[in-house]
Amino acid sequence: MGGLLGPGLAFGGDYNPEQWDEPVWREDDALMRQAGVNLATVGVFSWALLEPEEGHYSFDWLDAQLDRLHANGVRVDLATPTASPPPWFTLAHPEAMPVTADGTRLTHGSRDTYCLAAPAYRRAAARIAGALAERYAGHPALAMWHVHNEYATVCYCEQSAAAFRVWLRARHGSLDELNSAWGTAFWGQRYGSWEQITPPRATQWHQNPGHLLDFRRFWSDEALAAYTEQRDAIRRHSGPRTPVTTNLMLPGYQVIDLWAFGREVDFVGIDHYPDAPGVDAGADTAFGADRARSFGGGKPWLLIEQGTNTVHTAERTLAKEPGDLLRHTLGHLGRGSDGALFFQWRQSKAGAELWHSAMVPHAGPDTRIHREVVALGAALERLAEVAGSTVAAEAAVLWDADAWWALDTNGMPSADLDYHATVRRAHRALWEAGVTADFAHPEHDLSRYRLVLAPSLYLLSDAGAASLRRYVEGGGTLLVQYFSGVVDARHQVRTGGYPGALREVLGIRGEEFRPLATGATAALSDGSSGTVWSEDLRTEGARAVLRYASGSLAGRPALTRHAFGAGTGWYLSTRLDDERYAALLARVLEECGVAAEVPGLPPGVEAVRRRGPLDGRDTGWLFVLNHLDTPVQLPGITAGRDLLTGADVPGDGLRLAPGGVAVLREP
Ligand code: GLA
């Protein structure tokens, strides 16, 4: 079966040969061959070298590098260099430099020195993308196009303002509509002309929530337009057989709507750098990987960047333990990645990222890290047959950029409402239960899922509400968590009782939110307690499964269950501790018939399955990862051949060393 980019799995990383010279290139060739590298991402930040003066290109050096890689059997993920405009661009177009919300215009000297909405930048970016495509579309090394790098910047300049106004006219049609959508009657914010509207720059006091939300939507659309312009410039020269994509940012960044990008890229590519060790890194990897698979609609996808070891962040640098490299990579592969790329091949000795790890560390190839890289290359060759296979899930966690952006504004009833953390927690609880989960948008057809979780789905559009209703009516199980469905797509409260959009489906009516102070608890009828949030809630058809047990809410429902149509709507109005939350999920999973991939695995041991044809037969590959620092024996896994070792699983169950892994072709 073919993978995304040809037979087998992709393996390699960002390759920046312009930082080195001939003897190093020769060593790179030998080391790449030895490690089994078959894909190199080239040119990500090379704009100043490729176009040293406006309109004058210098391609000879890149010709030579691509020819050399090709001769060495390495295919190329060719990037457009638009995340790092050359110094001449800044001097010629000072108006295209980004401006922060407080009005500071940033200067040259780093990367991402541009405003995505600046016409001069957009023209220059599309031009270099087209020029690269014209030159290299037919190059035999070319495997894929990598547009830009991590769309993540935001700008509040006058050019952003102009583009924002155009976007607002298209969205709202008239100023009256805009004023009504944003509720500008409050605080006398009514706009009398389009020119009066600016990006939501720094203000004295709370900003208008509708304004903030629309700006984030606008900015995401602007970033997507910047992407599709480059993609189309490439397509004018490069045929449909060479896919075009971009590397999407880490899960915690929320500048673009990833569903929208998922629709426009030929396949999803992500960068992922877990920021915690041990089991947490396993959970984080699964979170990033499940998102990547979901944004692409379930197709295979590609891990475009990860670190071999330390990742420099503002706060600290997290070292990987021996074995982490293989296990983290398999965490991505098990969830659908058709390969593993790193940032970067050779560790820089100068420049802003000189302390970021690489496949060839500062100390050279005779190092633990490089040996693990070589071993990983060999492992990926043994796993070639999984390329192109897919992952299926029966559970989904709802994820919506609008809901995140809306919740992420000032003036919320509690500072402890955190969209990303709440979604991550829901996903993690499923991961710990051994259940593979997709992410889904509320407006998707959800009927293929037995269980859907809606954590902090603060904003819910009318279409989303109708979709969730259809889902439950049709037999689905929906578990909604507090502060969901309370505002509409304009960021206006749905009045008449909370959670407005879901009251009927959930059979409840909330009158009053009772956020809990940091550290405060609300006693519950089973002896446990909730934190963060509580509500004055009545049932209207639902059954109270748990009640508040003290204070003025004593006796009021805290957790409810409602039979609706052929399905069930659950509502959880407080934050349960980890143990009770897991117990609730276990109960709901059992009720709706969703089982773990492998029931009964110890906590910290992960199993996930890919499926696809092998020699004409439907085949399953079970990835089993021991994130613990102790050995485990797994009596629940008694069959299959480990592709990594060639050994059959013993009848008394798979054994894994501390941090150990297996990829079992199932009989
Ligand atoms: C991102 C970027 C890379 C590099 C790494 C370092 O993923 O795309 O260029 O900066 O971060 O972690």
XYZ file of C-alpha atoms and ligand atoms in Angstrom:
679
model
C 0.000 0.000 0.000
C 1.322 3.437 -0.852
C 1.981 6.133 1.698
C 1.319 9.833 1.324
C 4.479 10.454 -0.668
C 5.137 7.084 -2.245
C 5.869 3.653 -0.891
C 6.868 3.398 2.760
C 7.151 6.018 5.470
C 8.839 9.396 5.148
C 11.879 9.961 7.354
C 14.116 13.011 7.628
C 13.941 16.627 8.651
C 14.560 20.302 7.959
C 17.835 20.535 6.093
C 19.644 23.871 5.991
C 22.807 23.176 3.978
C 23.393 26.895 3.473
C 24.728 26.962 7.047
C 27.553 24.570 6.124
C 30.197 23.852 3.507
C 31.390 21.115 1.202
C 33.068 18.760 3.740
C 29.969 18.884 5.940
C 27.695 18.241 2.940
C 29.751 15.163 2.102
C 29.358 13.934 5.659
C 25.610 14.720 5.515
C 25.271 12.543 2.414
C 26.935 9.595 4.098
C 25.061 10.011 7.372
C 21.669 10.404 5.657
C 22.260 7.201 3.702
C 23.277 5.382 6.845
C 20.227 6.619 8.760
C 17.803 5.821 5.942
C 16.729 9.450 5.498
C 14.463 9.716 2.460
C 12.936 13.207 2.774
C 14.538 16.584 3.531
C 12.683 19.864 4.051
C 14.743 22.473 2.233
C 14.582 26.236 1.919
C 12.227 27.109 4.790
C 14.032 30.350 5.648
C 16.177 30.866 2.531
C 14.508 33.902 0.977
C 17.521 36.236 1.356
C 19.690 33.696 -0.481
C 17.133 32.889 -3.159
C 16.217 36.499 -3.920
C 19.170 38.602 -2.775
C 17.670 41.683 -4.435
C 14.068 42.346 -5.272
C 13.190 40.396 -8.419
C 16.730 38.944 -8.859
C 16.880 35.269 -8.136
C 19.849 33.137 -7.247
C 18.921 29.513 -7.722
C 22.290 27.957 -8.515
C 23.073 27.003 -4.946
C 19.650 25.388 -4.515
C 20.000 23.558 -7.856
C 23.232 22.063 -6.562
C 21.706 21.069 -3.223
C 18.647 19.435 -4.786
C 20.809 17.590 -7.316
C 23.048 16.353 -4.527
C 20.120 15.193 -2.403
C 18.594 13.471 -5.421
C 21.843 11.688 -6.256
C 21.878 10.507 -2.655
C 18.358 9.062 -2.811
C 16.774 11.780 -0.667
C 13.550 13.373 -1.869
C 12.763 16.987 -1.144
C 9.985 18.763 0.701
C 10.597 22.140 -0.915
C 9.526 25.093 1.192
C 8.629 28.599 0.194
C 10.792 30.889 2.346
C 8.101 33.422 3.132
C 8.292 33.192 6.937
C 11.569 35.090 6.833
C 11.592 38.058 4.446
C 15.043 39.415 3.511
C 16.373 42.668 4.987
C 15.890 44.464 1.627
C 12.184 43.735 1.835
C 11.876 45.450 5.213
C 13.796 48.496 4.017
C 11.735 48.772 0.853
C 8.406 48.142 2.606
C 8.557 49.394 6.187
C 4.754 49.503 6.156
C 4.740 45.700 5.867
C 6.365 45.173 9.261
C 4.028 43.803 11.927
C 2.473 46.017 14.580
C 1.471 44.629 17.976
C -1.843 45.369 19.677
C -0.234 48.167 21.693
C 0.960 49.880 18.527
C 4.632 48.848 18.557
C 5.990 48.327 15.070
C 8.427 45.402 15.224
C 11.821 45.587 13.582
C 13.961 43.274 11.503
C 16.394 40.846 13.109
C 14.282 37.754 13.707
C 11.938 35.768 11.501
C 8.228 36.363 10.822
C 8.954 40.005 10.111
C 5.889 40.758 8.011
C 2.229 41.588 8.223
C 0.234 38.880 6.474
C -2.293 41.479 5.314
C 0.275 43.846 3.780
C -0.185 43.895 -0.024
C 3.578 44.313 -0.617
C 4.304 41.217 1.454
C 1.588 39.165 -0.189
C 2.807 40.109 -3.668
C 6.416 39.314 -2.799
C 5.449 35.998 -1.181
C 3.334 34.811 -4.103
C 6.109 35.886 -6.492
C 8.890 33.884 -4.804
C 6.555 30.885 -4.445
C 5.762 31.031 -8.174
C 9.413 31.489 -9.120
C 10.423 28.444 -7.064
C 7.648 26.367 -8.586
C 8.585 27.435 -12.089
C 12.155 26.376 -11.513
C 11.670 23.180 -9.508
C 8.272 21.723 -10.455
C 10.014 19.235 -12.695
C 12.972 18.483 -10.451
C 13.241 14.737 -9.917
C 13.926 15.179 -6.181
C 10.689 17.059 -5.552
C 8.216 15.120 -3.364
C 6.006 17.888 -1.947
C 5.619 21.627 -1.463
C 5.799 23.167 1.992
C 4.225 26.618 1.947
C 5.560 29.109 4.507
C 6.248 28.017 8.080
C 3.715 27.849 10.892
C 1.109 30.528 10.146
C 0.942 32.099 13.586
C 1.602 35.821 13.493
C -1.025 38.523 14.035
C -0.780 42.175 13.096
C -2.796 45.239 14.099
C -1.413 47.765 11.588
C -3.311 50.109 9.273
C -3.138 47.594 6.421
C -4.695 44.964 8.652
C -7.338 47.551 9.507
C -8.102 48.144 5.822
C -8.378 44.406 5.096
C -10.465 43.898 8.252
C -12.998 46.481 7.043
C -13.333 44.719 3.703
C -13.896 41.438 5.539
C -16.473 43.030 7.873
C -18.451 44.470 4.963
C -18.615 41.048 3.378
C -19.659 39.383 6.622
C -22.182 41.879 7.922
C -23.348 43.648 4.758
C -24.233 46.861 6.536
C -23.067 48.911 9.478
C -26.448 48.412 11.125
C -25.914 44.662 11.025
C -22.411 45.025 12.416
C -23.580 47.315 15.210
C -26.304 44.896 16.093
C -24.010 41.837 15.951
C -21.420 43.453 18.196
C -23.979 44.954 20.552
C -22.420 48.393 20.188
C -25.442 49.955 21.882
C -23.616 49.065 25.095
C -20.983 51.587 26.237
C -21.941 53.839 23.322
C -19.719 52.044 20.840
C -21.910 52.539 17.791
C -19.939 52.904 14.555
C -21.115 55.506 12.079
C -18.739 54.625 9.233
C -16.513 51.685 8.293
C -13.403 53.851 8.631
C -14.086 54.235 12.341
C -13.424 50.523 12.880
C -9.896 49.428 13.761
C -8.396 46.085 14.756
C -8.938 45.438 18.486
C -5.834 47.293 19.630
C -4.894 47.918 23.250
C -7.733 49.571 25.144
C -8.307 51.081 28.532
C -10.834 48.503 29.664
C -12.632 45.376 28.380
C -12.853 45.101 24.632
C -16.035 44.390 22.733
C -16.345 40.582 22.523
C -17.993 40.586 19.077
C -15.227 42.820 17.726
C -12.526 40.552 19.162
C -14.155 37.414 17.781
C -14.605 38.865 14.308
C -10.991 40.042 14.205
C -9.753 36.553 14.977
C -12.019 35.078 12.294
C -10.826 37.725 9.858
C -7.195 37.038 10.669
C -7.601 33.304 10.146
C -9.250 33.951 6.776
C -6.406 36.321 5.895
C -3.802 33.677 6.771
C -5.699 31.116 4.733
C -5.835 33.511 1.778
C -2.069 34.029 2.094
C -1.673 30.237 1.995
C -3.989 29.626 -0.959
C -2.340 32.452 -2.963
C 1.020 30.727 -2.636
C -0.505 27.323 -3.268
C -2.156 28.585 -6.440
C 1.074 30.275 -7.578
C 2.783 26.893 -7.154
C -0.031 25.035 -8.907
C 0.366 27.172 -12.012
C 3.640 25.323 -12.605
C 3.425 22.145 -10.557
C 1.020 19.319 -11.403
C -1.525 17.798 -9.036
C 0.682 14.800 -8.310
C 2.986 16.883 -6.118
C 1.033 17.724 -2.958
C 1.080 21.189 -1.423
C 0.704 21.727 2.316
C 1.969 23.769 5.254
C 3.202 22.820 8.702
C 0.540 23.652 11.258
C 1.499 24.969 14.655
C 1.457 23.193 17.997
C -1.936 22.517 19.570
C -1.704 25.391 22.058
C -1.545 28.114 19.380
C -4.867 29.400 18.268
C -4.440 31.923 15.511
C -5.979 30.026 12.611
C -9.041 27.860 12.124
C -7.480 24.473 11.556
C -10.635 22.993 10.023
C -10.456 25.617 7.283
C -6.775 24.907 6.645
C -7.518 21.165 6.650
C -9.854 21.721 3.694
C -7.293 23.640 1.617
C -4.109 21.604 2.109
C -3.498 18.452 0.075
C -2.701 16.706 3.329
C -2.284 17.863 6.902
C 1.217 18.394 8.262
C 1.922 19.321 11.874
C 4.799 20.306 14.111
C 4.761 18.848 17.570
C 7.023 19.344 20.558
C 5.700 17.753 23.759
C 6.501 19.964 26.713
C 6.392 17.445 29.541
C 8.196 14.147 30.123
C 6.982 10.566 30.607
C 3.314 9.650 30.383
C 2.389 13.327 29.849
C 4.416 13.396 26.629
C 2.524 10.296 25.452
C -0.830 11.958 26.118
C 0.309 15.180 24.469
C 1.562 13.321 21.402
C -1.777 11.550 21.071
C -3.576 14.886 21.393
C -1.560 16.482 18.593
C -1.766 13.404 16.384
C -5.518 12.902 16.782
C -6.038 16.532 15.843
C -3.860 16.223 12.748
C -5.799 13.176 11.604
C -9.124 14.869 12.277
C -8.378 18.139 10.480
C -7.592 16.154 7.355
C -10.889 14.281 7.526
C -9.359 11.005 8.642
C -6.741 10.659 5.907
C -3.103 9.887 6.663
C -1.098 12.960 7.544
C 2.516 13.817 8.219
C 4.519 14.815 11.268
C 6.637 17.549 9.659
C 8.608 18.594 12.723
C 9.493 17.186 16.109
C 12.649 17.446 18.212
C 15.228 14.733 18.768
C 16.002 16.141 22.189
C 15.998 19.565 23.810
C 13.561 22.147 22.538
C 14.292 25.675 23.509
C 11.284 27.562 24.700
C 11.151 30.810 26.606
C 10.959 28.980 29.918
C 13.149 25.909 29.744
C 14.465 23.193 27.562
C 13.154 19.666 27.949
C 15.564 16.806 27.329
C 14.362 13.497 25.891
C 15.306 10.315 27.709
C 16.797 7.362 25.820
C 13.967 5.656 23.953
C 11.687 8.706 23.855
C 12.605 9.373 20.233
C 11.232 6.057 19.008
C 8.248 5.978 21.371
C 7.097 9.535 20.630
C 7.471 8.902 16.913
C 5.418 5.725 17.145
C 2.824 7.722 19.085
C 2.345 9.812 15.940
C 2.614 6.895 13.534
C 0.048 4.838 15.410
C -2.449 7.661 14.958
C -1.951 7.974 11.235
C 1.222 9.882 10.411
C 2.854 8.480 7.285
C 6.321 9.363 8.443
C 8.409 11.359 10.869
C 10.423 14.477 10.148
C 12.450 16.531 12.593
C 13.578 20.067 13.048
C 16.411 19.838 12.065
C 18.978 17.519 10.459
C 22.193 19.137 11.739
C 22.303 21.230 14.889
C 23.194 24.849 14.124
C 26.335 26.284 15.662
C 25.129 29.846 15.169
C 21.897 31.708 14.828
C 18.792 31.991 16.944
C 18.223 28.266 17.402
C 21.698 27.074 18.226
C 20.368 25.268 21.297
C 17.604 23.411 19.510
C 18.358 19.703 19.140
C 18.892 17.968 15.811
C 19.402 14.581 14.179
C 23.156 15.241 14.065
C 24.000 16.987 17.347
C 26.843 19.457 17.969
C 28.926 16.573 19.285
C 28.599 14.770 15.938
C 27.331 11.385 14.828
C 29.073 9.453 17.594
C 26.344 10.338 20.064
C 23.417 8.694 21.782
C 20.963 10.922 19.917
C 22.345 10.176 16.480
C 22.438 6.448 17.223
C 18.754 6.650 18.182
C 18.093 8.521 14.933
C 19.782 5.759 12.924
C 17.838 3.115 14.849
C 14.618 5.028 14.195
C 15.350 5.067 10.465
C 15.788 1.302 10.541
C 12.553 0.894 12.538
C 10.599 2.983 10.006
C 11.875 0.759 7.196
C 10.538 -2.273 9.043
C 7.190 -0.491 9.427
C 6.892 0.472 5.746
C 3.804 -1.682 5.244
C 1.645 0.525 7.513
C 2.009 3.525 5.158
C -1.360 4.647 3.831
C -3.394 2.785 6.467
C -5.868 4.759 8.550
C -7.261 5.051 12.080
C -10.939 4.832 13.005
C -12.537 6.239 16.148
C -15.951 5.733 17.738
C -15.643 8.723 20.046
C -15.066 12.376 19.238
C -14.213 15.534 21.132
C -15.715 18.705 19.696
C -13.218 21.388 18.785
C -14.194 24.723 17.365
C -11.955 27.735 16.764
C -14.893 30.107 17.271
C -15.647 28.614 20.679
C -12.002 28.993 21.688
C -11.703 32.557 20.406
C -14.956 33.565 22.048
C -14.040 32.084 25.425
C -10.590 33.603 25.202
C -11.848 37.153 25.764
C -11.832 39.285 28.835
C -14.843 39.626 31.100
C -15.692 35.926 31.454
C -17.350 34.829 34.712
C -14.260 32.904 35.844
C -10.557 33.157 35.049
C -10.394 29.356 35.390
C -12.369 28.777 32.194
C -9.689 27.603 29.793
C -10.828 26.221 26.444
C -7.616 24.486 25.451
C -7.014 22.959 28.895
C -10.588 21.676 29.097
C -10.471 20.100 25.643
C -7.100 18.553 26.409
C -8.437 17.118 29.640
C -11.417 15.522 27.897
C -9.147 14.005 25.263
C -6.713 12.828 27.892
C -9.447 11.121 29.874
C -10.431 9.162 26.753
C -6.754 8.407 26.069
C -6.363 7.088 29.598
C -9.458 4.960 29.094
C -7.697 3.470 26.050
C -10.294 4.883 23.655
C -9.155 6.353 20.340
C -10.866 9.673 19.697
C -11.242 11.997 16.752
C -11.817 15.695 16.995
C -14.922 16.975 15.256
C -16.624 20.268 14.591
C -20.144 20.702 16.024
C -21.520 21.269 12.518
C -20.053 18.008 11.169
C -22.184 14.952 10.576
C -21.466 13.192 13.869
C -23.591 10.117 13.247
C -20.617 7.771 12.934
C -19.636 8.394 16.562
C -21.200 6.598 19.484
C -19.971 9.214 21.914
C -19.324 12.933 21.492
C -17.825 15.119 24.218
C -18.492 18.851 24.265
C -16.034 20.459 26.694
C -16.294 24.264 27.065
C -18.201 24.659 23.817
C -19.033 28.186 24.963
C -20.066 29.441 21.533
C -22.416 27.263 19.522
C -23.874 28.395 16.205
C -27.472 27.644 15.287
C -26.219 25.107 12.755
C -24.013 23.520 15.413
C -26.914 23.321 17.851
C -29.124 21.724 15.183
C -26.382 19.251 14.348
C -25.943 18.203 17.989
C -29.686 17.828 18.319
C -29.822 15.601 15.211
C -26.938 13.583 16.560
C -28.614 12.820 19.883
C -32.051 12.328 18.344
C -30.506 9.813 15.982
C -29.121 7.710 18.836
C -25.843 9.384 19.785
C -24.577 10.023 23.290
C -23.506 13.590 23.995
C -21.683 14.644 27.147
C -21.756 18.422 27.526
C -19.632 20.195 30.096
C -20.379 23.479 31.847
C -20.412 26.823 30.048
C -21.267 25.290 26.678
C -23.894 26.457 24.196
C -24.469 29.722 26.030
C -23.669 32.208 23.247
C -24.456 32.241 19.533
C -22.177 32.802 16.541
C -22.214 36.575 17.135
C -21.060 36.108 20.732
C -24.468 37.037 22.105
C -26.093 35.251 25.011
C -28.939 32.855 24.220
C -31.498 34.108 26.717
C -34.249 32.248 28.568
C -32.019 29.907 30.569
C -28.675 28.160 30.184
C -27.341 26.417 28.154
C -29.606 28.111 25.637
C -28.705 26.117 22.551
C -28.871 22.732 24.279
C -31.598 23.023 26.872
C -34.022 20.763 25.075
C -31.512 18.093 24.166
C -30.182 18.041 27.719
C -33.581 18.466 29.409
C -32.354 21.137 31.804
C -32.644 24.835 32.507
C -29.947 26.810 34.272
C -30.791 30.078 35.969
C -27.536 31.154 37.421
C -23.848 30.361 37.179
C -21.964 30.023 40.445
C -18.248 30.113 39.586
C -16.131 28.837 42.455
C -13.185 30.791 43.824
C -9.756 29.321 43.160
C -9.345 26.372 45.500
C -13.005 26.426 46.625
C -15.079 23.252 46.277
C -18.736 22.346 45.900
C -19.749 19.221 47.822
C -21.536 16.586 45.721
C -24.021 13.906 46.721
C -21.585 11.016 46.171
C -19.156 12.433 48.737
C -16.827 13.940 46.151
C -16.635 17.591 45.254
C -16.472 19.815 42.211
C -14.202 22.780 41.574
C -14.117 25.827 39.242
C -17.829 25.985 38.486
C -21.287 25.242 39.818
C -24.764 26.159 38.644
C -28.257 26.704 39.856
C -29.879 24.186 37.554
C -33.351 22.556 37.249
C -34.190 19.427 35.351
C -36.803 19.704 32.633
C -37.053 16.072 31.621
C -33.540 15.022 32.589
C -32.697 12.900 35.629
C -30.230 14.161 38.224
C -27.426 11.630 38.556
C -25.454 13.701 41.064
C -26.607 16.642 43.158
C -24.937 19.481 44.983
C -24.812 18.646 48.663
C -24.175 21.850 50.558
C -24.853 25.575 50.655
C -27.694 27.227 48.818
C -27.386 24.814 45.882
C -27.931 21.757 48.131
C -30.261 19.346 46.365
C -29.892 20.953 42.932
C -28.697 18.756 40.046
C -24.960 18.748 39.307
C -24.815 15.946 36.732
C -27.826 15.078 34.604
C -28.814 12.436 32.069
C -31.590 12.929 29.534
C -33.061 10.417 27.115
C -33.762 12.406 23.948
C -34.981 10.793 20.727
C -32.987 7.605 20.341
C -29.977 9.015 22.193
C -28.801 10.476 25.469
C -27.668 13.931 26.536
C -25.490 14.235 29.643
C -24.697 17.512 31.347
C -21.894 18.058 33.833
C -22.149 21.411 35.592
C -18.930 21.333 37.603
C -15.336 20.173 37.268
C -14.913 16.694 38.747
C -11.566 15.501 40.076
C -9.567 13.219 37.766
C -10.772 10.017 39.393
C -14.493 10.907 39.273
C -14.203 12.300 35.793
C -12.634 9.017 34.663
C -15.397 7.087 36.435
C -18.071 9.181 34.717
C -16.486 8.580 31.330
C -16.164 4.854 32.054
C -19.876 4.714 32.771
C -20.848 6.697 29.685
C -18.494 4.692 27.460
C -19.956 1.450 28.715
C -23.518 2.664 28.230
C -22.909 3.609 24.620
C -20.795 0.568 23.866
C -17.405 2.148 23.178
C -14.578 -0.141 24.238
C -10.871 0.516 24.698
C -8.646 -0.551 21.768
C -7.300 -3.171 24.179
C -9.332 -3.446 27.375
C -7.526 -3.719 30.688
C -4.172 -2.100 29.889
C -2.384 -0.592 32.895
C -2.407 3.224 33.109
C 0.518 4.655 31.148
C 0.398 1.923 28.492
C -1.102 3.066 25.202
C -2.541 0.999 22.358
C -3.850 2.343 19.078
C -4.692 0.601 15.834
C -4.200 1.410 12.160
C -6.063 -0.565 9.505
C -5.598 -1.022 5.812
C -5.113 -3.555 3.064
C -2.002 -5.734 3.000
C -1.652 -8.226 0.161
C -5.348 -7.736 -0.559
C -6.413 -8.504 3.021
C -7.809 -6.056 5.565
C -5.071 -5.863 8.173
C -4.705 -4.285 11.587
C -1.493 -2.969 13.118
C -1.570 -2.482 16.855
C 0.902 0.086 18.200
C 1.616 -0.590 21.881
C 3.642 1.959 23.840
C 4.809 1.656 27.415
C 5.216 5.206 28.720
C 6.181 3.917 32.181
C 9.683 3.488 33.545
C 8.835 -0.031 34.697
C 8.443 -3.197 32.576
C 4.925 -4.423 31.847
C 3.371 -7.706 30.859
C 0.094 -7.416 28.989
C -2.024 -10.570 29.154
C -4.651 -8.784 27.038
C -2.354 -8.867 23.991
C -1.590 -12.444 23.010
C -1.307 -12.475 19.231
C 0.504 -10.747 16.410
C 3.991 -10.343 15.033
C 6.092 -7.415 16.187
C 7.361 -5.737 13.018
C 10.158 -4.099 14.992
C 11.694 -7.350 16.214
C 10.111 -9.971 13.944
C 9.042 -11.917 17.046
C 5.576 -13.357 17.650
C 3.775 -12.298 20.806
C 4.009 -15.066 23.449
C 0.759 -16.755 24.471
C 0.935 -15.339 28.001
C 0.980 -11.798 26.700
C 3.211 -9.093 25.254
C 6.084 -7.948 27.439
C 7.469 -4.453 27.122
C 10.599 -3.062 28.766
C 10.447 0.331 30.539
C 9.642 2.816 27.776
C 9.339 -0.144 25.372
C 7.244 -0.351 22.210
C 5.812 -2.900 19.793
C 4.012 -2.661 16.467
C 2.015 -5.837 15.973
C 0.702 -6.985 12.634
C -2.467 -8.697 13.775
C -3.315 -12.176 12.546
C 9.063 25.508 14.874
C 9.663 26.004 13.595
C 11.075 25.618 13.381
C 11.854 25.727 14.657
C 11.182 24.905 15.704
C 11.953 24.944 17.000
O 8.419 24.309 14.788
O 8.913 25.641 12.472
O 11.615 26.476 12.416
O 11.880 27.048 15.047
O 9.911 25.431 15.943
O 11.231 24.338 18.019
